[in-house]
Short mmCIF file of C-alpha atoms in Angstrom, two decimals:
data_model
loop_
_atom_site.label_atom_id
_atom_site.label_comp_id
_atom_site.label_asym_id
_atom_site.label_seq_id
_atom_site.Cartn_x
_atom_site.Cartn_y
_atom_site.Cartn_z
CA MET J 5 54.71 108.68 122.57
CA ALA J 6 55.64 109.46 119.08
CA GLY J 7 59.47 108.86 119.41
CA GLN J 8 59.22 105.31 121.07
CA GLU J 9 58.58 102.01 119.47
CA THR J 10 55.99 99.75 120.63
CA PRO J 11 55.71 96.11 119.88
CA SER J 12 52.84 96.78 117.69
CA SER J 13 54.77 99.54 115.61
CA LYS J 14 57.67 97.04 114.94
CA ALA J 15 55.39 94.45 113.43
CA ALA J 16 54.01 97.31 111.06
CA ALA J 17 57.54 98.16 109.89
CA PRO J 18 58.71 96.68 106.63
CA PRO J 19 61.32 93.79 107.08
CA ALA J 20 64.84 94.75 106.34
CA THR J 21 66.23 93.21 103.15
CA ILE J 22 68.84 90.62 103.52
CA ARG J 23 71.43 90.35 100.79
CA LEU J 24 72.53 86.95 99.96
CA VAL J 25 75.91 86.31 98.48
CA ASN J 26 75.66 84.66 95.09
CA PHE J 27 77.99 81.62 94.93
CA ILE J 28 79.01 80.44 91.66
CA SER J 29 80.24 76.95 90.73
CA GLU J 30 83.62 76.18 89.14
CA ASP J 31 81.86 75.58 85.72
CA GLN J 32 80.38 79.12 85.87
CA LEU J 33 83.73 80.44 86.79
CA ASP J 34 85.41 78.75 84.02
CA GLU J 35 82.91 80.05 81.60
CA VAL J 36 83.29 83.63 82.89
CA LYS J 37 87.08 83.27 82.44
CA ARG J 38 86.76 82.15 78.77
CA THR J 39 84.25 84.88 77.98
CA ARG J 40 85.85 87.78 79.51
CA GLY J 41 89.43 86.65 80.37
CA GLU J 42 91.24 86.38 83.57
CA ARG J 43 91.73 89.41 85.80
CA VAL J 44 93.88 90.16 88.97
CA GLU J 45 91.21 92.27 90.48
CA ASP J 46 88.73 89.35 90.97
CA GLY J 47 91.35 86.76 91.90
CA THR J 48 91.07 84.79 88.56
CA ALA J 49 94.63 85.48 87.45
CA GLN J 50 97.82 85.55 89.34
CA ARG J 51 100.00 88.79 89.53
CA ASP J 52 103.17 88.40 87.33
CA LYS J 53 104.85 91.03 89.56
CA PRO J 54 105.42 91.31 93.28
CA LEU J 55 103.05 93.79 95.03
CA PHE J 56 106.06 95.84 95.97
CA GLN J 57 107.06 96.41 92.35
CA ILE J 58 103.41 97.21 91.37
CA LEU J 59 103.10 99.81 94.18
CA GLN J 60 106.63 101.32 93.24
CA GLU J 61 105.39 101.64 89.57
CA ASN J 62 102.14 103.45 90.73
CA LYS J 63 104.13 105.75 92.80
CA GLU J 64 106.62 106.65 90.02
CA LYS J 65 103.65 107.21 87.71
CA LYS J 66 101.96 109.42 90.16
CA ASP J 67 105.44 111.46 90.70
CA ALA J 68 105.80 111.63 86.95
CA GLU J 69 102.30 113.18 86.48
CA PHE J 70 102.85 115.61 89.41
CA ASN J 71 106.32 116.65 87.99
CA GLU J 72 104.71 117.08 84.47
CA ARG J 73 101.96 119.36 85.84
CA PHE J 74 104.56 121.80 87.41
CA LYS J 75 107.19 121.24 84.78
CA HIS J 76 106.50 124.34 82.60
CA ARG J 77 105.85 126.64 85.53
CA PRO J 78 108.38 129.45 86.09
CA PRO J 79 110.37 129.30 89.19
CA LYS J 80 108.95 131.34 91.94
CA ALA J 81 110.77 134.68 92.64
CA LEU J 82 112.65 134.91 96.09
CA ASP J 83 111.17 137.32 98.65
CA GLU J 84 113.34 139.60 100.71
CA ASP J 85 113.63 137.19 103.61
CA GLU J 86 114.82 134.43 101.33
CA THR J 87 117.46 136.54 99.70
CA GLU J 88 118.68 137.71 103.04
CA PHE J 89 119.04 134.26 104.14
CA LEU J 90 120.84 133.23 101.26
CA GLU J 91 123.24 136.00 101.44
CA LYS J 92 123.90 135.36 105.11
CA LEU J 93 124.58 131.68 104.24
CA ALA J 94 127.03 132.67 101.45
CA SER J 95 128.73 135.12 103.66
CA SER J 96 129.14 132.53 106.53
CA ARG J 97 130.56 130.06 104.06
CA ARG J 98 133.12 132.48 102.78
CA GLU J 99 134.08 133.27 106.30
CA TYR J 100 134.45 129.65 107.13
CA GLU J 101 136.57 128.97 103.97
CA GLN J 102 138.80 131.95 104.76
CA GLN J 103 139.29 130.76 108.24
CA VAL J 104 140.21 127.25 106.98
CA ALA J 105 142.72 128.73 104.37
CA ASP J 106 144.23 130.98 107.17
CA GLU J 107 144.72 127.95 109.35
CA GLU J 108 146.10 126.10 106.69
CA ALA J 109 148.59 128.71 105.74
CA GLU J 110 149.70 129.27 109.32
CA GLN J 111 150.30 125.48 109.78
CA LEU J 112 152.20 125.38 106.36
CA ARG J 113 154.38 128.39 107.67
CA SER J 114 155.17 126.69 110.93
CA PHE J 115 156.14 123.59 109.08
CA HIS J 116 158.37 125.58 106.89
CA GLU J 117 160.09 127.19 109.81
CA ALA J 118 160.43 123.82 111.66
CA VAL J 119 162.05 122.18 108.49
CA ALA J 120 164.37 125.30 108.03
CA ALA J 121 165.36 125.07 111.83
CA ARG J 122 166.12 121.43 111.61
CA SER J 123 168.13 121.84 108.29
CA ASN J 124 170.21 124.59 110.14
CA ILE J 125 170.90 122.11 113.00
CA VAL J 126 171.87 119.36 110.64
CA HIS J 127 173.97 121.71 108.61
CA GLU J 128 175.72 122.99 111.74
CA LEU J 129 176.48 119.32 112.99
CA GLU J 130 177.83 118.18 109.50
CA THR J 131 180.41 121.03 109.18
CA PRO J 132 183.15 120.80 111.62
CA THR J 133 184.54 123.80 113.18
CA VAL J 134 187.99 124.15 112.52
CA SER J 135 189.97 126.62 114.36
CA ARG J 136 192.99 128.22 112.49
CA PRO J 137 196.18 128.09 114.24
CA GLU J 138 197.18 131.56 114.99
CA ALA J 139 200.75 132.04 113.96
#
């Protein structure tokens, strides 16, 4: 049985290595800080900015690098479908604007007619009708 382990084959295998965590004393930590300086990465220094601000700056830096890469690239030419879509969009926008202008003109005309009709009524009420005596 080549694939199975027996109690005797376990004893023959080399023991697994165990990594121990190296603990350092406060004195050793202070010595490291003096020789190399404090660092945020290993927890020996405090961050002077909030985490949100650090992440925001990293994102802005990454975006700036991305934009710089594509900054000098010429714009992509539009294909036939895109030009057709843009033409339809412009056409529908013109139709909508024309419809709005027509509705506005109709409402304005209606308003002027109403004002004119009202002024005629007021004018008729203000002028007395005097009948001439027939002699």
